[in-house]
PDB file of C-alpha atoms and ligand atoms in Angstrom:
ATOM      1  CA  UNK A   1       0.000   0.000   0.000  1.00 96.00           C
ATOM      2  CA  UNK A   2       1.253   3.480  -0.892  1.00 96.00           C
ATOM      3  CA  UNK A   3       0.417   6.423   1.338  1.00 97.00           C
ATOM      4  CA  UNK A   4      -0.081   9.887  -0.149  1.00 98.00           C
ATOM      5  CA  UNK A   5      -0.747  12.948   1.994  1.00 98.00           C
ATOM      6  CA  UNK A   6      -2.221  16.222   0.795  1.00 98.00           C
ATOM      7  CA  UNK A   7      -0.945  18.792   3.243  1.00 97.00           C
ATOM      8  CA  UNK A   8       0.116  22.366   3.938  1.00 96.00           C
ATOM      9  CA  UNK A   9      -0.285  25.202   6.386  1.00 94.00           C
ATOM     10  CA  UNK A  10      -2.390  27.479   4.260  1.00 93.00           C
ATOM     11  CA  UNK A  11      -6.162  27.229   4.650  1.00 92.00           C
ATOM     12  CA  UNK A  12      -8.176  26.912   1.460  1.00 94.00           C
ATOM     13  CA  UNK A  13      -5.234  25.944  -0.751  1.00 96.00           C
ATOM     14  CA  UNK A  14      -7.117  22.905  -2.068  1.00 96.00           C
ATOM     15  CA  UNK A  15      -5.873  20.019   0.108  1.00 97.00           C
ATOM     16  CA  UNK A  16      -9.313  18.433   0.402  1.00 96.00           C
ATOM     17  CA  UNK A  17     -10.153  19.005  -3.275  1.00 95.00           C
ATOM     18  CA  UNK A  18      -6.899  17.354  -4.352  1.00 97.00           C
ATOM     19  CA  UNK A  19      -7.552  14.427  -1.974  1.00 97.00           C
ATOM     20  CA  UNK A  20     -11.022  13.868  -3.414  1.00 95.00           C
ATOM     21  CA  UNK A  21      -9.975  14.265  -7.041  1.00 94.00           C
ATOM     22  CA  UNK A  22      -7.004  11.957  -6.625  1.00 96.00           C
ATOM     23  CA  UNK A  23      -9.078   9.321  -4.820  1.00 95.00           C
ATOM     24  CA  UNK A  24     -11.604   9.521  -7.649  1.00 92.00           C
ATOM     25  CA  UNK A  25      -8.989   9.298 -10.366  1.00 93.00           C
ATOM     26  CA  UNK A  26      -7.115   6.372  -8.826  1.00 95.00           C
ATOM     27  CA  UNK A  27     -10.311   4.354  -8.307  1.00 94.00           C
ATOM     28  CA  UNK A  28     -11.996   5.175 -11.613  1.00 89.00           C
ATOM     29  CA  UNK A  29      -9.156   5.280 -14.106  1.00 86.00           C
ATOM     30  CA  UNK A  30      -6.528   3.180 -12.391  1.00 88.00           C
ATOM     31  CA  UNK A  31      -8.951   0.646 -10.828  1.00 92.00           C
ATOM     32  CA  UNK A  32      -7.212   0.953  -7.474  1.00 96.00           C
ATOM     33  CA  UNK A  33      -8.652   0.237  -4.028  1.00 97.00           C
ATOM     34  CA  UNK A  34      -8.440   3.564  -2.198  1.00 98.00           C
ATOM     35  CA  UNK A  35      -9.116   4.766   1.343  1.00 98.00           C
ATOM     36  CA  UNK A  36      -9.247   8.462   2.176  1.00 98.00           C
ATOM     37  CA  UNK A  37      -8.531   9.594   5.743  1.00 98.00           C
ATOM     38  CA  UNK A  38      -9.910  13.013   6.661  1.00 98.00           C
ATOM     39  CA  UNK A  39      -7.704  14.469   9.413  1.00 97.00           C
ATOM     40  CA  UNK A  40      -9.676  17.688   9.764  1.00 95.00           C
ATOM     41  CA  UNK A  41     -12.593  18.205  12.187  1.00 93.00           C
ATOM     42  CA  UNK A  42     -14.171  20.338   9.434  1.00 92.00           C
ATOM     43  CA  UNK A  43     -14.660  17.008   7.674  1.00 95.00           C
ATOM     44  CA  UNK A  44     -14.703  18.263   4.063  1.00 94.00           C
ATOM     45  CA  UNK A  45     -14.019  14.830   2.585  1.00 95.00           C
ATOM     46  CA  UNK A  46     -16.311  13.106   5.036  1.00 96.00           C
ATOM     47  CA  UNK A  47     -19.199  15.428   4.061  1.00 93.00           C
ATOM     48  CA  UNK A  48     -18.469  14.707   0.398  1.00 92.00           C
ATOM     49  CA  UNK A  49     -18.875  10.981   1.103  1.00 93.00           C
ATOM     50  CA  UNK A  50     -22.051  11.600   3.147  1.00 92.00           C
ATOM     51  CA  UNK A  51     -23.515  13.660   0.305  1.00 89.00           C
ATOM     52  CA  UNK A  52     -22.397  11.098  -2.279  1.00 88.00           C
ATOM     53  CA  UNK A  53     -22.519   7.662  -0.596  1.00 88.00           C
ATOM     54  CA  UNK A  54     -21.849   6.004  -3.946  1.00 86.00           C
ATOM     55  CA  UNK A  55     -18.363   7.517  -4.167  1.00 90.00           C
ATOM     56  CA  UNK A  56     -16.111   4.573  -5.048  1.00 91.00           C
ATOM     57  CA  UNK A  57     -13.740   4.981  -2.113  1.00 95.00           C
ATOM     58  CA  UNK A  58     -13.979   4.795   1.686  1.00 95.00           C
ATOM     59  CA  UNK A  59     -13.676   7.995   3.728  1.00 98.00           C
ATOM     60  CA  UNK A  60     -12.850   7.857   7.417  1.00 98.00           C
ATOM     61  CA  UNK A  61     -12.434  10.603  10.002  1.00 98.00           C
ATOM     62  CA  UNK A  62      -8.986  10.203  11.551  1.00 98.00           C
ATOM     63  CA  UNK A  63      -8.270  12.938  14.071  1.00 96.00           C
ATOM     64  CA  UNK A  64      -5.372  11.616  16.128  1.00 95.00           C
ATOM     65  CA  UNK A  65      -2.250   9.513  15.940  1.00 96.00           C
ATOM     66  CA  UNK A  66      -3.561   6.251  17.447  1.00 97.00           C
ATOM     67  CA  UNK A  67      -6.611   6.276  15.142  1.00 97.00           C
ATOM     68  CA  UNK A  68      -4.365   7.016  12.154  1.00 98.00           C
ATOM     69  CA  UNK A  69      -1.931   4.210  12.911  1.00 97.00           C
ATOM     70  CA  UNK A  70      -4.611   1.623  13.764  1.00 98.00           C
ATOM     71  CA  UNK A  71      -6.653   2.341  10.639  1.00 98.00           C
ATOM     72  CA  UNK A  72      -3.562   2.574   8.451  1.00 98.00           C
ATOM     73  CA  UNK A  73      -2.615  -0.947   9.565  1.00 97.00           C
ATOM     74  CA  UNK A  74      -6.145  -2.178   8.921  1.00 98.00           C
ATOM     75  CA  UNK A  75      -6.092  -0.763   5.360  1.00 98.00           C
ATOM     76  CA  UNK A  76      -2.736  -2.410   4.734  1.00 97.00           C
ATOM     77  CA  UNK A  77      -4.091  -5.759   5.987  1.00 98.00           C
ATOM     78  CA  UNK A  78      -7.171  -5.325   3.768  1.00 97.00           C
ATOM     79  CA  UNK A  79      -4.951  -4.836   0.707  1.00 97.00           C
ATOM     80  CA  UNK A  80      -5.812  -1.272  -0.145  1.00 97.00           C
ATOM     81  CA  UNK A  81      -3.613   0.012  -2.965  1.00 97.00           C
ATOM     82  CA  UNK A  82      -3.590   3.630  -1.806  1.00 97.00           C
ATOM     83  CA  UNK A  83      -4.228   5.515   1.367  1.00 98.00           C
ATOM     84  CA  UNK A  84      -4.771   9.246   0.839  1.00 98.00           C
ATOM     85  CA  UNK A  85      -4.584  11.500   3.896  1.00 98.00           C
ATOM     86  CA  UNK A  86      -6.253  14.898   3.737  1.00 98.00           C
ATOM     87  CA  UNK A  87      -4.240  17.218   5.981  1.00 96.00           C
ATOM     88  CA  UNK A  88      -5.322  19.776   8.527  1.00 92.00           C
ATOM     89  CA  UNK A  89      -3.447  23.107   8.637  1.00 89.00           C
ATOM     90  CA  UNK A  90      -4.499  23.764  12.240  1.00 87.00           C
ATOM     91  CA  UNK A  91      -2.471  20.766  13.476  1.00 83.00           C
ATOM     92  CA  UNK A  92       0.649  22.924  13.118  1.00 83.00           C
ATOM     93  CA  UNK A  93      -0.407  24.784  16.280  1.00 85.00           C
ATOM     94  CA  UNK A  94      -2.660  22.210  17.909  1.00 87.00           C
ATOM     95  CA  UNK A  95      -0.791  18.921  17.456  1.00 90.00           C
ATOM     96  CA  UNK A  96       2.496  19.054  15.485  1.00 92.00           C
ATOM     97  CA  UNK A  97       3.214  15.429  16.401  1.00 95.00           C
ATOM     98  CA  UNK A  98       0.161  14.451  14.327  1.00 96.00           C
ATOM     99  CA  UNK A  99       1.704  16.190  11.286  1.00 95.00           C
ATOM    100  CA  UNK A 100       4.970  14.353  11.933  1.00 95.00           C
ATOM    101  CA  UNK A 101       3.147  11.046  12.138  1.00 96.00           C
ATOM    102  CA  UNK A 102       1.324  11.681   8.828  1.00 97.00           C
ATOM    103  CA  UNK A 103       4.632  12.654   7.197  1.00 96.00           C
ATOM    104  CA  UNK A 104       6.385   9.577   8.584  1.00 96.00           C
ATOM    105  CA  UNK A 105       3.906   7.093   7.167  1.00 96.00           C
ATOM    106  CA  UNK A 106       3.580   8.881   3.793  1.00 96.00           C
ATOM    107  CA  UNK A 107       5.483   7.672   0.740  1.00 96.00           C
ATOM    108  CA  UNK A 108       4.601  10.949  -0.937  1.00 96.00           C
ATOM    109  CA  UNK A 109       3.834  14.216   0.852  1.00 97.00           C
ATOM    110  CA  UNK A 110       2.138  16.647  -1.507  1.00 98.00           C
ATOM    111  CA  UNK A 111       2.359  20.225  -0.230  1.00 98.00           C
ATOM    112  CA  UNK A 112      -0.553  22.012  -1.879  1.00 98.00           C
ATOM    113  CA  UNK A 113      -0.018  25.703  -2.505  1.00 97.00           C
ATOM    114  CA  UNK A 114      -1.056  28.680  -4.550  1.00 95.00           C
ATOM    115  CA  UNK A 115       1.939  30.219  -6.313  1.00 93.00           C
ATOM    116  CA  UNK A 116       1.660  33.466  -4.395  1.00 90.00           C
ATOM    117  CA  UNK A 117       4.297  34.889  -2.005  1.00 87.00           C
ATOM    118  CA  UNK A 118       1.863  35.227   0.908  1.00 88.00           C
ATOM    119  CA  UNK A 119       0.773  31.598   0.635  1.00 91.00           C
ATOM    120  CA  UNK A 120       4.322  30.345   0.195  1.00 92.00           C
ATOM    121  CA  UNK A 121       5.668  32.124   3.265  1.00 92.00           C
ATOM    122  CA  UNK A 122       2.868  30.573   5.310  1.00 92.00           C
ATOM    123  CA  UNK A 123       4.137  27.109   4.325  1.00 94.00           C
ATOM    124  CA  UNK A 124       7.722  27.443   5.628  1.00 96.00           C
ATOM    125  CA  UNK A 125       7.222  26.091   9.181  1.00 95.00           C
ATOM    126  CA  UNK A 126       4.961  23.289   8.028  1.00 95.00           C
ATOM    127  CA  UNK A 127       7.354  22.177   5.306  1.00 96.00           C
ATOM    128  CA  UNK A 128      10.293  22.185   7.758  1.00 96.00           C
ATOM    129  CA  UNK A 129       8.338  19.903  10.070  1.00 95.00           C
ATOM    130  CA  UNK A 130       7.432  17.522   7.236  1.00 96.00           C
ATOM    131  CA  UNK A 131      11.019  17.502   5.930  1.00 95.00           C
ATOM    132  CA  UNK A 132      12.368  16.492   9.338  1.00 94.00           C
ATOM    133  CA  UNK A 133       9.817  13.709   9.753  1.00 94.00           C
ATOM    134  CA  UNK A 134       9.491  12.036   6.371  1.00 91.00           C
ATOM    135  CA  UNK A 135      11.413   9.205   4.787  1.00 81.00           C
ATOM    136  CA  UNK A 136       9.422   9.471   1.555  1.00 79.00           C
ATOM    137  CA  UNK A 137       9.214  12.122  -1.101  1.00 92.00           C
ATOM    138  CA  UNK A 138       7.954  15.669  -0.624  1.00 95.00           C
ATOM    139  CA  UNK A 139       6.729  17.574  -3.647  1.00 97.00           C
ATOM    140  CA  UNK A 140       4.947  20.839  -4.232  1.00 97.00           C
ATOM    141  CA  UNK A 141       1.646  20.647  -6.078  1.00 98.00           C
ATOM    142  CA  UNK A 142       0.506  23.987  -7.434  1.00 97.00           C
ATOM    143  CA  UNK A 143      -3.207  24.676  -7.247  1.00 97.00           C
ATOM    144  CA  UNK A 144      -5.278  27.641  -8.497  1.00 97.00           C
ATOM    145  CA  UNK A 145      -2.553  27.967 -11.131  1.00 96.00           C
ATOM    146  CA  UNK A 146      -3.127  30.460 -13.948  1.00 95.00           C
ATOM    147  CA  UNK A 147      -0.639  29.794 -16.695  1.00 92.00           C
ATOM    148  CA  UNK A 148      -1.152  33.158 -18.357  1.00 91.00           C
ATOM    149  CA  UNK A 149      -0.312  35.061 -15.199  1.00 91.00           C
ATOM    150  CA  UNK A 150       3.323  36.153 -14.950  1.00 89.00           C
ATOM    151  CA  UNK A 151       3.206  36.244 -11.145  1.00 88.00           C
ATOM    152  CA  UNK A 152       2.166  32.588 -11.114  1.00 90.00           C
ATOM    153  CA  UNK A 153       4.845  31.490 -13.576  1.00 90.00           C
ATOM    154  CA  UNK A 154       7.471  33.285 -11.484  1.00 91.00           C
ATOM    155  CA  UNK A 155       5.925  32.037  -8.244  1.00 92.00           C
ATOM    156  CA  UNK A 156       6.784  28.437  -9.106  1.00 95.00           C
ATOM    157  CA  UNK A 157      10.609  28.721  -9.141  1.00 95.00           C
ATOM    158  CA  UNK A 158      10.451  31.236  -6.282  1.00 94.00           C
ATOM    159  CA  UNK A 159       8.411  28.805  -4.221  1.00 95.00           C
ATOM    160  CA  UNK A 160      10.710  25.893  -5.020  1.00 96.00           C
ATOM    161  CA  UNK A 161      13.674  27.919  -3.843  1.00 96.00           C
ATOM    162  CA  UNK A 162      11.998  29.356  -0.751  1.00 96.00           C
ATOM    163  CA  UNK A 163      10.781  25.950   0.424  1.00 96.00           C
ATOM    164  CA  UNK A 164      13.682  23.897  -0.941  1.00 96.00           C
ATOM    165  CA  UNK A 165      11.322  21.511  -2.729  1.00 96.00           C
ATOM    166  CA  UNK A 166      10.762  20.223  -6.249  1.00 95.00           C
ATOM    167  CA  UNK A 167       7.334  20.513  -7.839  1.00 96.00           C
ATOM    168  CA  UNK A 168       5.468  17.786  -9.588  1.00 96.00           C
ATOM    169  CA  UNK A 169       4.947  18.620 -13.248  1.00 96.00           C
ATOM    170  CA  UNK A 170       1.162  18.641 -13.184  1.00 97.00           C
ATOM    171  CA  UNK A 171      -0.429  21.873 -12.018  1.00 97.00           C
ATOM    172  CA  UNK A 172      -4.090  22.266 -11.123  1.00 97.00           C
ATOM    173  CA  UNK A 173      -5.680  25.281 -12.748  1.00 96.00           C
ATOM    174  CA  UNK A 174      -8.141  27.729 -11.258  1.00 95.00           C
ATOM    175  CA  UNK A 175     -11.413  26.389 -12.636  1.00 92.00           C
ATOM    176  CA  UNK A 176     -15.082  26.960 -11.877  1.00 88.00           C
ATOM    177  CA  UNK A 177     -15.653  23.227 -12.326  1.00 86.00           C
ATOM    178  CA  UNK A 178     -13.569  22.488  -9.204  1.00 89.00           C
ATOM    179  CA  UNK A 179     -15.496  24.897  -7.010  1.00 86.00           C
ATOM    180  CA  UNK A 180     -18.274  22.523  -6.028  1.00 74.00           C
ATOM    181  CA  UNK A 181     -16.165  19.533  -5.228  1.00 79.00           C
ATOM    182  CA  UNK A 182     -17.345  18.067  -1.971  1.00 72.00           C
ATOM    183  CA  UNK A 183     -20.306  20.389  -1.629  1.00 71.00           C
ATOM    184  CA  UNK A 184     -22.806  19.180  -4.189  1.00 64.00           C
ATOM    185  CA  UNK A 185     -24.507  15.881  -4.728  1.00 58.00           C
ATOM    186  CA  UNK A 186     -23.631  15.756  -8.389  1.00 57.00           C
ATOM    187  CA  UNK A 187     -19.873  15.557  -8.069  1.00 58.00           C
ATOM    188  CA  UNK A 188     -17.199  14.321  -8.649  1.00 64.00           C
ATOM    189  CA  UNK A 189     -14.433  13.892 -11.094  1.00 64.00           C
ATOM    190  CA  UNK A 190     -16.225  12.834 -14.231  1.00 70.00           C
ATOM    191  CA  UNK A 191     -15.425  15.922 -16.256  1.00 75.00           C
ATOM    192  CA  UNK A 192     -15.710  14.227 -19.651  1.00 70.00           C
ATOM    193  CA  UNK A 193     -12.683  15.002 -21.731  1.00 66.00           C
ATOM    194  CA  UNK A 194     -12.028  18.657 -21.090  1.00 86.00           C
ATOM    195  CA  UNK A 195      -8.915  20.338 -19.711  1.00 90.00           C
ATOM    196  CA  UNK A 196      -9.902  19.590 -16.122  1.00 90.00           C
ATOM    197  CA  UNK A 197     -10.216  15.873 -16.900  1.00 89.00           C
ATOM    198  CA  UNK A 198      -6.858  15.936 -18.652  1.00 92.00           C
ATOM    199  CA  UNK A 199      -5.027  17.567 -15.766  1.00 94.00           C
ATOM    200  CA  UNK A 200      -6.563  15.228 -13.188  1.00 94.00           C
ATOM    201  CA  UNK A 201      -5.612  12.267 -15.397  1.00 93.00           C
ATOM    202  CA  UNK A 202      -2.075  13.654 -15.663  1.00 96.00           C
ATOM    203  CA  UNK A 203      -1.967  14.063 -11.869  1.00 97.00           C
ATOM    204  CA  UNK A 204      -2.957  10.417 -11.284  1.00 96.00           C
ATOM    205  CA  UNK A 205      -0.454   9.118 -13.815  1.00 96.00           C
ATOM    206  CA  UNK A 206       2.418  11.282 -12.548  1.00 96.00           C
ATOM    207  CA  UNK A 207       1.789  10.289  -8.945  1.00 96.00           C
ATOM    208  CA  UNK A 208       1.641   6.607  -9.818  1.00 94.00           C
ATOM    209  CA  UNK A 209       4.929   6.925 -11.672  1.00 93.00           C
ATOM    210  CA  UNK A 210       6.580   8.756  -8.758  1.00 93.00           C
ATOM    211  CA  UNK A 211       5.445   6.080  -6.361  1.00 93.00           C
ATOM    212  CA  UNK A 212       6.699   3.318  -8.609  1.00 88.00           C
ATOM    213  CA  UNK A 213      10.245   4.650  -8.525  1.00 73.00           C
ATOM    214  CA  UNK A 214      12.565   2.117  -6.978  1.00 55.00           C
ATOM    215  CA  UNK A 215      13.777   4.419  -4.203  1.00 48.00           C
ATOM    216  CA  UNK A 216      10.374   4.612  -2.636  1.00 49.00           C
ATOM    217  CA  UNK A 217       9.501   1.990  -0.023  1.00 47.00           C
ATOM    218  CA  UNK A 218       6.911  -0.634  -1.008  1.00 39.00           C
TER     219      UNK A 218
HETATM  220  N1  LIG B   1      -8.256  24.693  -8.585  1.00 53.22           N
HETATM  221  C1  LIG B   1      -9.348  25.217  -8.049  1.00 53.22           C
HETATM  222  N2  LIG B   1     -10.156  26.035  -8.768  1.00 53.22           N
HETATM  223  C2  LIG B   1     -11.268  26.576  -8.246  1.00 53.22           C
HETATM  224  N3  LIG B   1     -11.689  26.351  -6.984  1.00 53.22           N
HETATM  225  C3  LIG B   1     -10.935  25.538  -6.223  1.00 53.22           C
HETATM  226  C4  LIG B   1      -9.742  24.920  -6.706  1.00 53.22           C
HETATM  227  N4  LIG B   1      -9.206  24.170  -5.706  1.00 53.22           N
HETATM  228  C5  LIG B   1     -10.040  24.306  -4.657  1.00 53.22           C
HETATM  229  N5  LIG B   1     -11.077  25.124  -4.949  1.00 53.22           N
HETATM  230  C6  LIG B   1     -12.159  25.570  -4.042  1.00 53.22           C
HETATM  231  O1  LIG B   1     -11.541  26.321  -2.993  1.00 53.22           O
HETATM  232  C7  LIG B   1     -12.143  26.066  -1.742  1.00 53.22           C
HETATM  233  C8  LIG B   1     -11.096  25.530  -0.773  1.00 53.22           C
HETATM  234  O2  LIG B   1     -10.662  24.259  -1.232  1.00 53.22           O
HETATM  235  P1  LIG B   1     -10.391  23.054  -0.213  1.00 53.22           P
HETATM  236  O3  LIG B   1     -11.502  22.916   0.770  1.00 53.22           O
HETATM  237  O4  LIG B   1     -10.027  21.880  -1.029  1.00 53.22           O
HETATM  238  O5  LIG B   1      -9.092  23.645   0.522  1.00 53.22           O
HETATM  239  P2  LIG B   1      -8.357  23.092   1.809  1.00 53.22           P
HETATM  240  O6  LIG B   1      -6.917  23.388   1.646  1.00 53.22           O
HETATM  241  O7  LIG B   1      -8.746  21.690   2.068  1.00 53.22           O
HETATM  242  O8  LIG B   1      -8.987  24.036   2.944  1.00 53.22           O
HETATM  243  P3  LIG B   1      -8.811  23.886   4.543  1.00 53.22           P
HETATM  244  O9  LIG B   1      -7.474  24.451   4.862  1.00 53.22           O
HETATM  245  O10 LIG B   1      -9.959  24.702   5.103  1.00 53.22           O
HETATM  246  O11 LIG B   1      -8.913  22.420   4.863  1.00 53.22           O
HETATM  247  C9  LIG B   1     -13.271  25.088  -2.027  1.00 53.22           C
HETATM  248  O12 LIG B   1     -14.477  25.818  -2.168  1.00 53.22           O
HETATM  249  C10 LIG B   1     -12.868  24.427  -3.337  1.00 53.22           C
HETATM  250  O13 LIG B   1     -13.990  23.957  -4.031  1.00 53.22           O
HETATM  251 MG1  LIG B   2      -9.507  20.788   3.805  1.00 53.22          MG
END
């Protein structure tokens, strides 16, 4: 089982949206068995599952270390292919050891960020904590990206340097179609064959490839 976390210190950067879209993509297109752990009391992913019980992946509220470790072991024993953990920015102040634990068990820590200086500076402490704890990969995943905006294009290398991290190639654009994810009953990731579908497909494929690299633990 591979563990992917969608984390970061900045509220509203898209951690829960990425978790849901990735869980959808890996189950639908890659036929994987996926569990999604929601580590936030806000329960964005949990509400998405409650609104859409037919979502093809399990969602569980996991708010502390013992619950995380016990359920992680259970998923491993039940042969899940992927465990996705939706992070909680408030843990940085409330329970940093929970962030460390998530980082430790993750094969891939995705730090979700907007390419804007204010958002990037907010990530520094969180990223330092994750870097110290993890044995897996850490990558930046840019969300709300607008490719025609100079500030965004420049924000990517600036962010990589500021945080000392590489980015994954796929960037998630700012799109109206993503705005309802988790809040409407009609969801979720079946966008047909438009640009949104293509970037979510690219995200799933790139992440699978990263996790298949030999230097990542099995
Ligand atoms: N690429 C995007 N384009 C447009 N809207 C987006 C995009 N990504 C996320 N959103 C919207 O932005 C809002 C915040 O996203 P989300 O809840 O995923 O962020 P979060 O990082 O999990 O927030 P929190 O820190 O509160 O947990 C949601 O309304 C979501 O639908
Ligand atoms: Mg969230």
